[in-house]
Coordinates of C-alpha atoms in Angstrom, one line a residue:
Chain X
X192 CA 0.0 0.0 0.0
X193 CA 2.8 2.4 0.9
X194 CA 4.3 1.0 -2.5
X195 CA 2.4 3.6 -4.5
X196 CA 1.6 6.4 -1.7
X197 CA -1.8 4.3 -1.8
X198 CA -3.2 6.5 -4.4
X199 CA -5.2 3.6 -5.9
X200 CA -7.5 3.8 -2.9
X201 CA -9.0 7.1 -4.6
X202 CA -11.0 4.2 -6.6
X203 CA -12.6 2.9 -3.4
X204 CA -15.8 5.1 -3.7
X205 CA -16.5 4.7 -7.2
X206 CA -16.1 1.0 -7.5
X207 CA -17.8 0.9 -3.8
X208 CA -20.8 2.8 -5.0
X209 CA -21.3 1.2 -8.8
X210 CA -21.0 -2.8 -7.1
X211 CA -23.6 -2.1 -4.5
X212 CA -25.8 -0.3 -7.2
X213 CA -25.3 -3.3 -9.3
X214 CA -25.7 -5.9 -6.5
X215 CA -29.1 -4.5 -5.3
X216 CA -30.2 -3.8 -9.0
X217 CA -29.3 -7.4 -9.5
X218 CA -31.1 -8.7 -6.1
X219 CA -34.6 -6.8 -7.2
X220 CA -34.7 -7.6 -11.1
X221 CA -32.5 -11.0 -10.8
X222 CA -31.7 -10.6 -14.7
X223 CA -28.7 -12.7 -14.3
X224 CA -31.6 -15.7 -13.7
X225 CA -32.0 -18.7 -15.4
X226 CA -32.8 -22.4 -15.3
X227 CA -29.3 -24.0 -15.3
X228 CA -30.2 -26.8 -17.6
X229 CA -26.6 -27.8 -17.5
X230 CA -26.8 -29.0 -14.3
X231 CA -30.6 -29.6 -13.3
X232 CA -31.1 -32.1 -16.3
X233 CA -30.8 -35.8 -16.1
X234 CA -27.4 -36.5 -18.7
X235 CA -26.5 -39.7 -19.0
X236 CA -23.1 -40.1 -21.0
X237 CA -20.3 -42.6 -21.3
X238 CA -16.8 -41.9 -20.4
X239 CA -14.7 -38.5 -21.5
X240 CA -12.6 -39.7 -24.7
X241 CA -9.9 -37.1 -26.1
X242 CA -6.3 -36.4 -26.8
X243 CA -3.6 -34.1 -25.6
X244 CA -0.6 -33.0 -27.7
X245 CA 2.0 -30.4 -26.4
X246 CA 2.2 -27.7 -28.9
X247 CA 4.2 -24.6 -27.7
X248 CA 5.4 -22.6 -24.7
X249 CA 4.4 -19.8 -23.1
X250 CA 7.3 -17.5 -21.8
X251 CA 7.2 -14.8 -19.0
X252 CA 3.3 -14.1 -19.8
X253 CA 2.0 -12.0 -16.6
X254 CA -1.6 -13.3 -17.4
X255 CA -2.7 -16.0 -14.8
X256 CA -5.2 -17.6 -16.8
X257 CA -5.0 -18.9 -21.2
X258 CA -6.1 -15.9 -22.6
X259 CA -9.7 -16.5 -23.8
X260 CA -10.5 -18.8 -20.9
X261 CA -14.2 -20.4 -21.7
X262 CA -14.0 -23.9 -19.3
X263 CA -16.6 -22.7 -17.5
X264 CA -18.7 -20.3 -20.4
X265 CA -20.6 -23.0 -21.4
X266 CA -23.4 -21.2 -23.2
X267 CA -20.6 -19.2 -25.1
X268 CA -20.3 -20.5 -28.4
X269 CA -17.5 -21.2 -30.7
X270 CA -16.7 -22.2 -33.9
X271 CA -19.4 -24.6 -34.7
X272 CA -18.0 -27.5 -37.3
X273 CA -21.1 -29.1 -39.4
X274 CA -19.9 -33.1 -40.7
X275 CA -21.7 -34.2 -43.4
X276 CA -24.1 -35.9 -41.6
X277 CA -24.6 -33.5 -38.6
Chain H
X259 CA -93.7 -18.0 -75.4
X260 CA -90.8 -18.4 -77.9
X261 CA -87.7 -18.3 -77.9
X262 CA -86.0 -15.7 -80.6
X263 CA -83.8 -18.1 -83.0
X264 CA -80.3 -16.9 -82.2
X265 CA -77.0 -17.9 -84.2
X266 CA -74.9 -20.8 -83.3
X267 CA -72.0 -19.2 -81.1
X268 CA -68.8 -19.8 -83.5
X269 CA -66.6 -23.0 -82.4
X270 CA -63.8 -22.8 -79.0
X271 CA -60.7 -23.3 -80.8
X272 CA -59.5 -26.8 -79.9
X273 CA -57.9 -27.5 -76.3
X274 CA -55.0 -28.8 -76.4
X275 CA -54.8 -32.3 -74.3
X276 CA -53.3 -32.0 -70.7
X277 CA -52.0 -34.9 -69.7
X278 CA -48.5 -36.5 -67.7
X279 CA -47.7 -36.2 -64.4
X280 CA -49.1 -33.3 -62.1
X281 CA -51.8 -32.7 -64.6
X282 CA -55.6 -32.7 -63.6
X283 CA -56.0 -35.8 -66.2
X284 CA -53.8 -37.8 -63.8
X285 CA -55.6 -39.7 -61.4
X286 CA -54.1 -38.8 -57.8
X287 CA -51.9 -41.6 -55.7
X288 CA -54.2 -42.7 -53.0
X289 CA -53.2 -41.1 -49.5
X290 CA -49.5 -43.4 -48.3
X291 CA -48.3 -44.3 -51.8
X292 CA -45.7 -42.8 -53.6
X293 CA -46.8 -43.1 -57.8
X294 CA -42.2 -44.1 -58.7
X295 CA -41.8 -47.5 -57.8
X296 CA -38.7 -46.5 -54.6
X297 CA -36.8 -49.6 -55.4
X298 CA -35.8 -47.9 -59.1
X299 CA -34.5 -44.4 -57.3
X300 CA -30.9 -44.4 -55.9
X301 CA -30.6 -45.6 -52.3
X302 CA -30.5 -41.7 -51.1
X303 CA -33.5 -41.1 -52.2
X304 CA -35.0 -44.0 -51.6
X305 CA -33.9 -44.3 -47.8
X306 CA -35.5 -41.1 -47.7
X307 CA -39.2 -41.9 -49.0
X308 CA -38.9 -45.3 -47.3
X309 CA -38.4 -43.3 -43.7
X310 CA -40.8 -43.8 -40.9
X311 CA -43.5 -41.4 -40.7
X312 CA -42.0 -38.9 -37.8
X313 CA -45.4 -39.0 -35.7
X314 CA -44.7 -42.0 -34.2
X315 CA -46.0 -41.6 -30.5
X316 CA -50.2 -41.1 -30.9
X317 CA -50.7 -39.6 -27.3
X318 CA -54.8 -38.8 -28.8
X319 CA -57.1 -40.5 -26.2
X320 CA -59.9 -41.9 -28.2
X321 CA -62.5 -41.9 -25.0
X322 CA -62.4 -38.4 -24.9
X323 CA -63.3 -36.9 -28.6
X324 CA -66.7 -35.6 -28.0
X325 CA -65.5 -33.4 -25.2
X326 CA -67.3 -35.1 -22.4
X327 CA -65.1 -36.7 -19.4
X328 CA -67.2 -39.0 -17.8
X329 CA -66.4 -39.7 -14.3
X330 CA -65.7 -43.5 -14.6
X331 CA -67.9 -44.4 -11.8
X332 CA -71.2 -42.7 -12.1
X333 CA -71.0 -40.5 -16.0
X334 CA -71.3 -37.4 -14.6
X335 CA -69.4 -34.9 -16.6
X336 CA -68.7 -32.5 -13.5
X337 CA -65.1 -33.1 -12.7
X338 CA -62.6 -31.0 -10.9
X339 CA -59.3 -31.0 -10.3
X340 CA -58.5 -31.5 -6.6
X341 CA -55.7 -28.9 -5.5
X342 CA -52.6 -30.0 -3.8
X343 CA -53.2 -33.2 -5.4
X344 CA -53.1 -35.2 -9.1
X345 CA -56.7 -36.3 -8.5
X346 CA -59.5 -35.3 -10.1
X347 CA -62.6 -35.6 -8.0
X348 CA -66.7 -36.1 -10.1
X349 CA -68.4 -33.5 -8.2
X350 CA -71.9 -35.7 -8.4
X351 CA -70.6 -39.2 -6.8
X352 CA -67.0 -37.9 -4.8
X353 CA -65.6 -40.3 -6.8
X354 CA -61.2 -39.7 -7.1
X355 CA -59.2 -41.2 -9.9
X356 CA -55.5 -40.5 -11.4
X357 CA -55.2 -39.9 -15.2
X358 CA -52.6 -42.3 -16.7
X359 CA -48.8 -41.4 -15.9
X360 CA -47.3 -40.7 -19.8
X361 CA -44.3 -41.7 -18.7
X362 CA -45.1 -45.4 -18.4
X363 CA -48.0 -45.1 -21.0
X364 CA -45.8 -44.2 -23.9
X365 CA -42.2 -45.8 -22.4
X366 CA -40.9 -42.1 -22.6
X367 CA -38.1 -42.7 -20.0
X368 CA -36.7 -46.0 -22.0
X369 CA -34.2 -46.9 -24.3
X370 CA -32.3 -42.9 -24.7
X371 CA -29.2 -44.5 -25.9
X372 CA -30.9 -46.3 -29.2
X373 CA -33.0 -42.7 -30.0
X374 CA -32.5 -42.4 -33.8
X375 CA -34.3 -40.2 -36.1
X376 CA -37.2 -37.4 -34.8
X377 CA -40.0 -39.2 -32.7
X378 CA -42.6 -36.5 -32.3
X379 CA -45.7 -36.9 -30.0
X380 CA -49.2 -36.5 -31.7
X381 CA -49.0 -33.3 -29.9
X382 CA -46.4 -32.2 -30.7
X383 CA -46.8 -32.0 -34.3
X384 CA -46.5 -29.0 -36.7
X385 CA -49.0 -26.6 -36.1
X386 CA -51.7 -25.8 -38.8
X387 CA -52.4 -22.3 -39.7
X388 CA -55.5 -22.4 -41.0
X389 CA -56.8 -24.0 -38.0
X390 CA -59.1 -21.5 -35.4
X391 CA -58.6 -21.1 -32.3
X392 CA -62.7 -21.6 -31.7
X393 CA -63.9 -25.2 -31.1
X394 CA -67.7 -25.8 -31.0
X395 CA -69.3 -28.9 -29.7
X396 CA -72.6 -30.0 -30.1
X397 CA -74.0 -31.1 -26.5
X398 CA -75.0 -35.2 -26.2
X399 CA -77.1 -34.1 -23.0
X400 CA -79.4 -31.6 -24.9
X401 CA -78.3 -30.8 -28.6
X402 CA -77.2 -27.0 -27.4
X403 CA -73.9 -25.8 -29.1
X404 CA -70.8 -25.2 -26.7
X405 CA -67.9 -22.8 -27.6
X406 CA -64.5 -23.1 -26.4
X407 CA -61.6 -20.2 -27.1
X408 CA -58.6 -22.7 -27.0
X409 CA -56.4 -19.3 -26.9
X410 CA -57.2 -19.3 -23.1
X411 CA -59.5 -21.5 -21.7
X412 CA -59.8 -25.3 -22.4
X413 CA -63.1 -26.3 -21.2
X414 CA -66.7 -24.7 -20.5
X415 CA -70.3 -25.3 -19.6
X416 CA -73.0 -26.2 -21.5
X417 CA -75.5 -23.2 -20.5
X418 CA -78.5 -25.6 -20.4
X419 CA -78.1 -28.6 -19.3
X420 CA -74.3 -27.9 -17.3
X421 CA -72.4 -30.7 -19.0
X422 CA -69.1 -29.9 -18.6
X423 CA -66.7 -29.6 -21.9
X424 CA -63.3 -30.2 -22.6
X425 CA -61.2 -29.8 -25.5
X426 CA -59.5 -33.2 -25.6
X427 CA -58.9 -33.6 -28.9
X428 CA -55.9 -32.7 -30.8
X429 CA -56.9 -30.7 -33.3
X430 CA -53.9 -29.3 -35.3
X431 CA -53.7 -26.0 -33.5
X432 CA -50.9 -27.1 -31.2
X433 CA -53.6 -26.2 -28.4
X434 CA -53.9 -29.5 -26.6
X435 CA -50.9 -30.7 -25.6
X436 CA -49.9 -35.0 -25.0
X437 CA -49.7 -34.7 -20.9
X438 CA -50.5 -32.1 -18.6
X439 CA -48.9 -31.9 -15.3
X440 CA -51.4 -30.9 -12.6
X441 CA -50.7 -28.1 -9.9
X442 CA -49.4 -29.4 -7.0
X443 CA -48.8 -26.4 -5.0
X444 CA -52.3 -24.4 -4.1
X445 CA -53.0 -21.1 -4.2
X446 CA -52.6 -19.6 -0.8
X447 CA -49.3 -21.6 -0.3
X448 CA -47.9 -19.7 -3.9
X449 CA -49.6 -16.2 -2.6
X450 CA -47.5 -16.8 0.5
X451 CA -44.1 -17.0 -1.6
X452 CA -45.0 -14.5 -3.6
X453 CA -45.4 -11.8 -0.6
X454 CA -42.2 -13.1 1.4
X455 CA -40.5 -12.6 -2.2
X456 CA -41.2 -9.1 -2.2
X457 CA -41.1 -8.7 1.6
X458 CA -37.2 -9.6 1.2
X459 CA -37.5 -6.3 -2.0
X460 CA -39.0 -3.7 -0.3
X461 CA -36.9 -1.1 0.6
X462 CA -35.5 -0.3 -2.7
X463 CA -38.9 -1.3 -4.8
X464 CA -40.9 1.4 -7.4
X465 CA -43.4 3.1 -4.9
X466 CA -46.5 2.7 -7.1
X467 CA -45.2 -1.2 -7.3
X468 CA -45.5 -1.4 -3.2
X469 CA -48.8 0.4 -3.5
X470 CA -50.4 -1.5 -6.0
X471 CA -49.2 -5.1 -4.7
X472 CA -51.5 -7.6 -3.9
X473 CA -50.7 -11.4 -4.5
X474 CA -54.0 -12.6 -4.4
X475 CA -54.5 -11.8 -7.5
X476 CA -51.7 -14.5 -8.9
X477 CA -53.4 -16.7 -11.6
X478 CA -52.9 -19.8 -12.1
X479 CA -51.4 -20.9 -15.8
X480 CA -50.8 -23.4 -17.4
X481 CA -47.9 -22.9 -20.1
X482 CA -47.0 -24.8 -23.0
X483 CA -43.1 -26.7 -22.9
X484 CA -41.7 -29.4 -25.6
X485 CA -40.1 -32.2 -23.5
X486 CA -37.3 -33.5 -24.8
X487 CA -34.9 -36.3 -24.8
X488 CA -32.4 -36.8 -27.2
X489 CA -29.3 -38.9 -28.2
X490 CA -26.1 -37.0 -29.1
X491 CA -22.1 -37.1 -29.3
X492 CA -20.4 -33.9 -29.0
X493 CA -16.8 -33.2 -30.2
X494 CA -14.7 -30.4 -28.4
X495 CA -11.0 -28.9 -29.6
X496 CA -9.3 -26.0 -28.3
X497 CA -6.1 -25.1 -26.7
X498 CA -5.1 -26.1 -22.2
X499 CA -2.6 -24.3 -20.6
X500 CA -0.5 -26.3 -17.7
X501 CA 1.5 -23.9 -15.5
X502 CA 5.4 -25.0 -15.6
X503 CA 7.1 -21.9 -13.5
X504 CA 6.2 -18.4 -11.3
X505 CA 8.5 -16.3 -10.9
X506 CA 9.0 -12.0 -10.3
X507 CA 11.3 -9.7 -11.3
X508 CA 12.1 -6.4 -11.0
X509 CA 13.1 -4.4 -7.9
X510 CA 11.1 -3.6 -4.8
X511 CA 9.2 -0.9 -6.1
X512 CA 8.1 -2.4 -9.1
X513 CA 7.9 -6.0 -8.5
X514 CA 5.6 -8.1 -11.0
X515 CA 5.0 -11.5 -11.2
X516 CA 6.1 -13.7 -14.9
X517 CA 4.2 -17.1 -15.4
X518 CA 5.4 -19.7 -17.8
X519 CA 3.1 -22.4 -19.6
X520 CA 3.1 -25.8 -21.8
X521 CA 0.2 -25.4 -24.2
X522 CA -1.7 -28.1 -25.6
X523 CA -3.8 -28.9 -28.1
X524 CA -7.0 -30.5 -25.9
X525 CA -9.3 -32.7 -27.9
X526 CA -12.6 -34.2 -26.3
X527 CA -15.4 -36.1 -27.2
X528 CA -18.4 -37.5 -25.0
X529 CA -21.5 -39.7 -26.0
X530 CA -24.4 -38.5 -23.8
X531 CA -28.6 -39.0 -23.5
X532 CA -30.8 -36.3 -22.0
X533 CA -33.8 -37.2 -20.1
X534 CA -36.8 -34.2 -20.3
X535 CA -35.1 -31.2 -20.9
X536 CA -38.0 -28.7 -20.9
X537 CA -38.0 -25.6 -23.9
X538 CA -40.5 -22.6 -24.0
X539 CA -42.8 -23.9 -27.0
X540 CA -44.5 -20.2 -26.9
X541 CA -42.3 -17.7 -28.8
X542 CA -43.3 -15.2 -26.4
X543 CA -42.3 -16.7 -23.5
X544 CA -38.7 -18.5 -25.3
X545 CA -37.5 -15.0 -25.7
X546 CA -35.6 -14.9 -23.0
X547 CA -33.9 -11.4 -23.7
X548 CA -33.4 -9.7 -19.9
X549 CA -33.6 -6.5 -21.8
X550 CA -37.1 -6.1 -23.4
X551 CA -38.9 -8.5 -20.9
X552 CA -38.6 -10.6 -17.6
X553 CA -39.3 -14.0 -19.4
X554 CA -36.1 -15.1 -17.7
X555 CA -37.5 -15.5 -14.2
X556 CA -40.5 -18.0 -15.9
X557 CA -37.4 -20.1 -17.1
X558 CA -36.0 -19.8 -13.9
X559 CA -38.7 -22.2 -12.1
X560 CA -37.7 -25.0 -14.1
X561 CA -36.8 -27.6 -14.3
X562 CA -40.7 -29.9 -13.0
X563 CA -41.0 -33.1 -12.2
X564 CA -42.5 -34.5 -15.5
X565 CA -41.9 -37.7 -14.9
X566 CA -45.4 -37.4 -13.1
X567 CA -46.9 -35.8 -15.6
X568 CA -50.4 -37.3 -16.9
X569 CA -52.1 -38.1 -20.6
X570 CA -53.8 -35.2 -21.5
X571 CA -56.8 -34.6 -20.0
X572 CA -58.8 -30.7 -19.9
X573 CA -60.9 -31.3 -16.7
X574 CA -57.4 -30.8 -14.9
X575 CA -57.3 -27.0 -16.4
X576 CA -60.6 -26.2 -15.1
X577 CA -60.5 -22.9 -13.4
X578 CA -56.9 -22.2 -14.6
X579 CA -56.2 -20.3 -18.0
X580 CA -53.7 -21.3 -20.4
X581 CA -51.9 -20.8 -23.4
X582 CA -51.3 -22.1 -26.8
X583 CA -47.8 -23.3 -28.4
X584 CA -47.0 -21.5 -31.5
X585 CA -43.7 -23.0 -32.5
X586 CA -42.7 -25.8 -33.9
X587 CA -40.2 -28.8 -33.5
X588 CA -38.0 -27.8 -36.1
X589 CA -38.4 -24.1 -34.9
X590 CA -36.9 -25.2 -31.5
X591 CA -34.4 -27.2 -32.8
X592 CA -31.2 -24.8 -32.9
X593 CA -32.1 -23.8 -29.1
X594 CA -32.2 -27.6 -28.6
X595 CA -28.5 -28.1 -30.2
X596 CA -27.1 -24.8 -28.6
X597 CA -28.4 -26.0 -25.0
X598 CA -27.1 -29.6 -26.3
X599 CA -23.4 -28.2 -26.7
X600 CA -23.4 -26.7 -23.5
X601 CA -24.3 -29.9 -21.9
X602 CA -21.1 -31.5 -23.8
X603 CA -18.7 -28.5 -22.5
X604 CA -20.6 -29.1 -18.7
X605 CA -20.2 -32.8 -19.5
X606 CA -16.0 -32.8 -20.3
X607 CA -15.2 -30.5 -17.4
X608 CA -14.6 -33.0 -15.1
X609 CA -11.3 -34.5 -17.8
X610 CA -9.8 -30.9 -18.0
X611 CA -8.7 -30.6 -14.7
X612 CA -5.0 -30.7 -15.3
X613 CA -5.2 -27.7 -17.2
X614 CA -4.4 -25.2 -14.0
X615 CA -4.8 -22.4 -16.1
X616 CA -7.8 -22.6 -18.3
X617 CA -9.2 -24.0 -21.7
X618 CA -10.1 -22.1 -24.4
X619 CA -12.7 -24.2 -26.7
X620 CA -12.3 -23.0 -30.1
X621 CA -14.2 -25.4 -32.4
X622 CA -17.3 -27.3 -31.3
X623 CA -19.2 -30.1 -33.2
X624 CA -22.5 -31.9 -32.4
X625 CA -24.2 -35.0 -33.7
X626 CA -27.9 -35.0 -32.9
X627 CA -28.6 -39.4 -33.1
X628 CA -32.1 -39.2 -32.4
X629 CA -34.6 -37.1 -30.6
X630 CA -38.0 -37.4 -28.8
X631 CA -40.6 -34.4 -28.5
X632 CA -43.6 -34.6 -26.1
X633 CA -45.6 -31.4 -25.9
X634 CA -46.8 -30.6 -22.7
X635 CA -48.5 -28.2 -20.3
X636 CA -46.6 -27.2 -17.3
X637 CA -48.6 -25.4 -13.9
X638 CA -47.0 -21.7 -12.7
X639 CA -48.5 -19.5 -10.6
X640 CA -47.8 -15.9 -12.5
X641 CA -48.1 -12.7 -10.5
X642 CA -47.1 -9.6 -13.3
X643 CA -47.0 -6.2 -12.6
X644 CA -47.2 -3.4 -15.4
X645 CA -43.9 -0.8 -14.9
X646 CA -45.0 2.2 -17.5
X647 CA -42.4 3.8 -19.7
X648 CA -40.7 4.0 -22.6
X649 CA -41.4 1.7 -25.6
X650 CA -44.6 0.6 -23.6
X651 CA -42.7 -0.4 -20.1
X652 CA -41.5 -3.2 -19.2
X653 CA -44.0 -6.2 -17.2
X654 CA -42.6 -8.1 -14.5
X655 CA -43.3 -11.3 -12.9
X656 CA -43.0 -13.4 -10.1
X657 CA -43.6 -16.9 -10.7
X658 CA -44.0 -19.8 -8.5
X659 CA -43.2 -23.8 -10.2
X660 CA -46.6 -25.0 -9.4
X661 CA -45.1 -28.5 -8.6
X662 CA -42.0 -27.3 -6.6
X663 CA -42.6 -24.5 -4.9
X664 CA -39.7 -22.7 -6.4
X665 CA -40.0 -19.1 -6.8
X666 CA -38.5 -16.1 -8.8
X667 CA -39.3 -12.9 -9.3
X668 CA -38.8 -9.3 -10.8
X669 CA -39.3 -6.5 -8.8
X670 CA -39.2 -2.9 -10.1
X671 CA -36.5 -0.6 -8.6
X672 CA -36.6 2.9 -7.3
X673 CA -34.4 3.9 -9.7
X674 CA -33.7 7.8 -7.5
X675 CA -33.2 6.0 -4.4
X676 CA -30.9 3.3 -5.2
X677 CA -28.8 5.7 -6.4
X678 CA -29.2 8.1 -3.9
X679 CA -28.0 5.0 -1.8
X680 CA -25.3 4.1 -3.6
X681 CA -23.7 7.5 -4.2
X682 CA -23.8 8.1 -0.1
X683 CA -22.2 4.9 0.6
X684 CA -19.2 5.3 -2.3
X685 CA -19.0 9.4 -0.7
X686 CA -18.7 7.4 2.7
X687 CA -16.2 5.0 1.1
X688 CA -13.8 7.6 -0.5
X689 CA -13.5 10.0 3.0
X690 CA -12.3 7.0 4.6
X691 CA -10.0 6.5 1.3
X692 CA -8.9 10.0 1.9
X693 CA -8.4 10.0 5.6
X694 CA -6.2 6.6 5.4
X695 CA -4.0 8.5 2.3
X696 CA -4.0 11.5 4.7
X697 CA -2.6 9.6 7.7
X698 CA -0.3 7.6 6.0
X699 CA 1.5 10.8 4.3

């Protein structure tokens, strides 16, 4: 905190004020709702097949996650490949 | 009196003959025939002709055509719907009886893995358009003609002699459903959720909202799903990062910390069956965009228990309203493959693990084996409330599952005072910034 004469606690009142706007605005209108079908549905499915191939190296990257992390975005598609018969 | 002799009109010019396929002179296939012979047309073709008819589940119940449920015991057409149970009750002789469970009268909860093709319930077919929405049934009891809006209601009384109606049959205006699952949760139980919903929203709710609230007048509403179980393999590739080293650098002032990483190429694929996975078969209420409407908090109440769900029969809608499907199966079919894929991604999770610093899925692929649609009506108590405004305001709801109990709801904001509130408490939060900046210099 010292490190930088703690100057970054100037952002303490904005960011304070906009998460609790968005918190309560959230809490009343619950837009963020929906049925989590990934979970509540009955799936049935045989074990995980796949492959893993080391491809490069990442070097002195500050980033603490892959960029472009979507593990856990389920809903957020990608490039959808169509087979012939799909 | 005679007739003035008039001229012979002068001759038609001559017709030529119409005749070859598609012509009227051609005598039409009778209904279920195909006029080529399919063993001469190449196998693509001909696996395509040869196909089973998609309607393969007939859900119609025969008994019930003329409108009139009898109670089984004593004829009487007066029969309710007993709340807080699946029982209908004949309001003449007390006699109780349970419609058929679907599930085991149409083997919907066997044999997922070996789905191929589209199975589509009789009620679930595509609707007509040239079908109204007005049914009219001629009375047994006393000949008097009885009118029922299937836009809303799904049975009524006969004015003179009080047989009760139902609209059992499935005509092709997607209005009667294959099952129905009764309410299970009664009304003063879902007005009681409804108020300690909005007990727990008061403070920062729209004034004229508070004013004007009064959960007694929830309705009762049954709302029109597809249910539907499918067979799929999904395909996933994309890129996993494994950390290998964490370091920093720099001096004390300006220390930051370096990560290095093995990236692989991550390839996945899973075989998988769903079992009733519900979609909004109204377009109004699958538009689930949190910005023009509050549809969101109706899908949030899902998923029912449909395994209980009964053959369709209208005596359990008396005295709730209802509304009609509009879409069809292959309407719903892309939401069906997107919710499909996410499944898959939810479903290879679990083998990713060792990637401690994310995937990124970049291409995706689905193979849809076979899939099963069931149209059915699901119970929800609906309380809405009109906010005005711009673009004609905005209605919100809070809806209780009719089956679970499980409630959501939107609740209009005070738009003034939550930011009234939020600008004292970040005002608050910046003094104590400055006084600990002050201190500390």
């Amino acid at each position: 905190m010292s490190d930088d004469n703690g100057l970054w606690l100037l952002a303490l009142g904005p960011t304070g004020a906009a998460a609790l706007y968005w918190a309560i605005y959230r809490y009343y209108r619950n837009t963020d709702k929906s049925h989590a079908f990934e979970r509540e549905t009955e799936v049935v499915a045989k074990p995980v097949t796949g492959s893993d191939r080391k491809i490069d190296e990442v070097k002195g990257t500050q980033r603490t996650r892959i960029d472009g992390d979507n593990l856990r975005a389920y809903r957020q598609r990608v490039t959808r490949i169509r087979g012939d018969d799909g | 009196m005679s007739t003035p002799h008039r001229p012979a009109p002068p001759p038609l010019p001559p017709v030529p003959p119409v005749s070859g396929p598609g012509s009227p002179q051609e005598v039409p296939p009778l209904p279920g025939t195909f006029p080529v012979d399919p063993a001469t047309l190449p196998d693509a073709i001909r696996e395509e002709i040869e196909a089973p008819d998609p309607v393969a589940l007939d859900t119609a119940a025969a008994e019930l055509k003329d409108g009139l449920n009898r109670c089984p015991k004593c004829g009487a057409t007066d029969i309710r719907h007993k709340p807080g149970s699946d029982v209908l009750v004949c309001l003449y002789c007390r006699n109780e009886w349970v419609g058929a469970r679907v599930e085991e009268e149409f083997g919907l909860g066997e044999g997922l893995d070996q789905l191929r093709g589209t199975v589509i319930a009789s009620g679930a077919r595509a609707i007509d358009a040239d079908v109204a929405s007005l049914m009219t049934f001629k009375c047994t009891g006393c000949g008097a003609e009885v009118m029922v809006n299937t836009e809303s209601t799904m049975t009524a009384r006969c004015h003179w002699c009080r047989h009760v109606f139902g609209v059992n049959e499935q005509i092709a205006n997607g209005a009667v459903p294959d099952a129905v699952l009764p309410f299970r949760i009664k009304k003063d139980d879902a007005v009681a959720r409804i108020r300690q919903f909005v007990d727990k929203r008061r403070l920062f709710a729209l004034k004229a909202f508070k004013d004007e609230f009064s959960p007694e007048n929830v309705v009762g509403v049954y709302l029109p799903y597809m249910i539907v179980d499918g067979n799929a393999s999904a395909e996933l590739a994309g890129k996993g990062e494994i950390l290998t080293r964490t370091y920093t650098r720099g001096t004390d002032k300006n220390k930051k910390t370096y990560y290095d990483a093995d990236v692989y190429q991550v390839e996945r694929a899973v075989d998988f069956t769903v079992d009733d996975l519900p979609l909004e078969s109204s377009r109004e209420r699958g538009n689930l965009d949190v910005k023009v409407n509050t549809q969101n908090i109706i899908n949030t109440i899902l998923p029912f228990d449909t395994k209980n769900a009964v053959k369709w029969n209208a005596s359990y809608l008396s005295g709730f309203t209802s509304e009609k499907r509009d879409t069809d199966v292959e309407q719903l079919r892309p939401r069906l493959e997107d919710q499909l894929l996410s499944i898959a991604r939810a479903q290879v999770e679990g083998s990713v693990h060792r990637y401690d610093r994310g995937v990124r899925w970049e291409q995706e692929r689905l193979d849809v084996h076979g899939t099963r649609w069931v149209s059915m009506y699901l119970p929800v108590w609906l309380y809405s409330y009109h906010q005005p405004g711009k673009n004609g305001g905005l209605l919100h709801y809070i809806a209780v599952n009719g089956r679970t109990g499980e409630t959501m709801g939107s609740v209009p904001v005070q738009q003034w005072k939550l930011l009234l509130t939020a600008l004292t408490v970040g005002t608050f939060l910046e003094g104590i910034a400055l006084w600990i900046i002050w201190a500390g210099a």
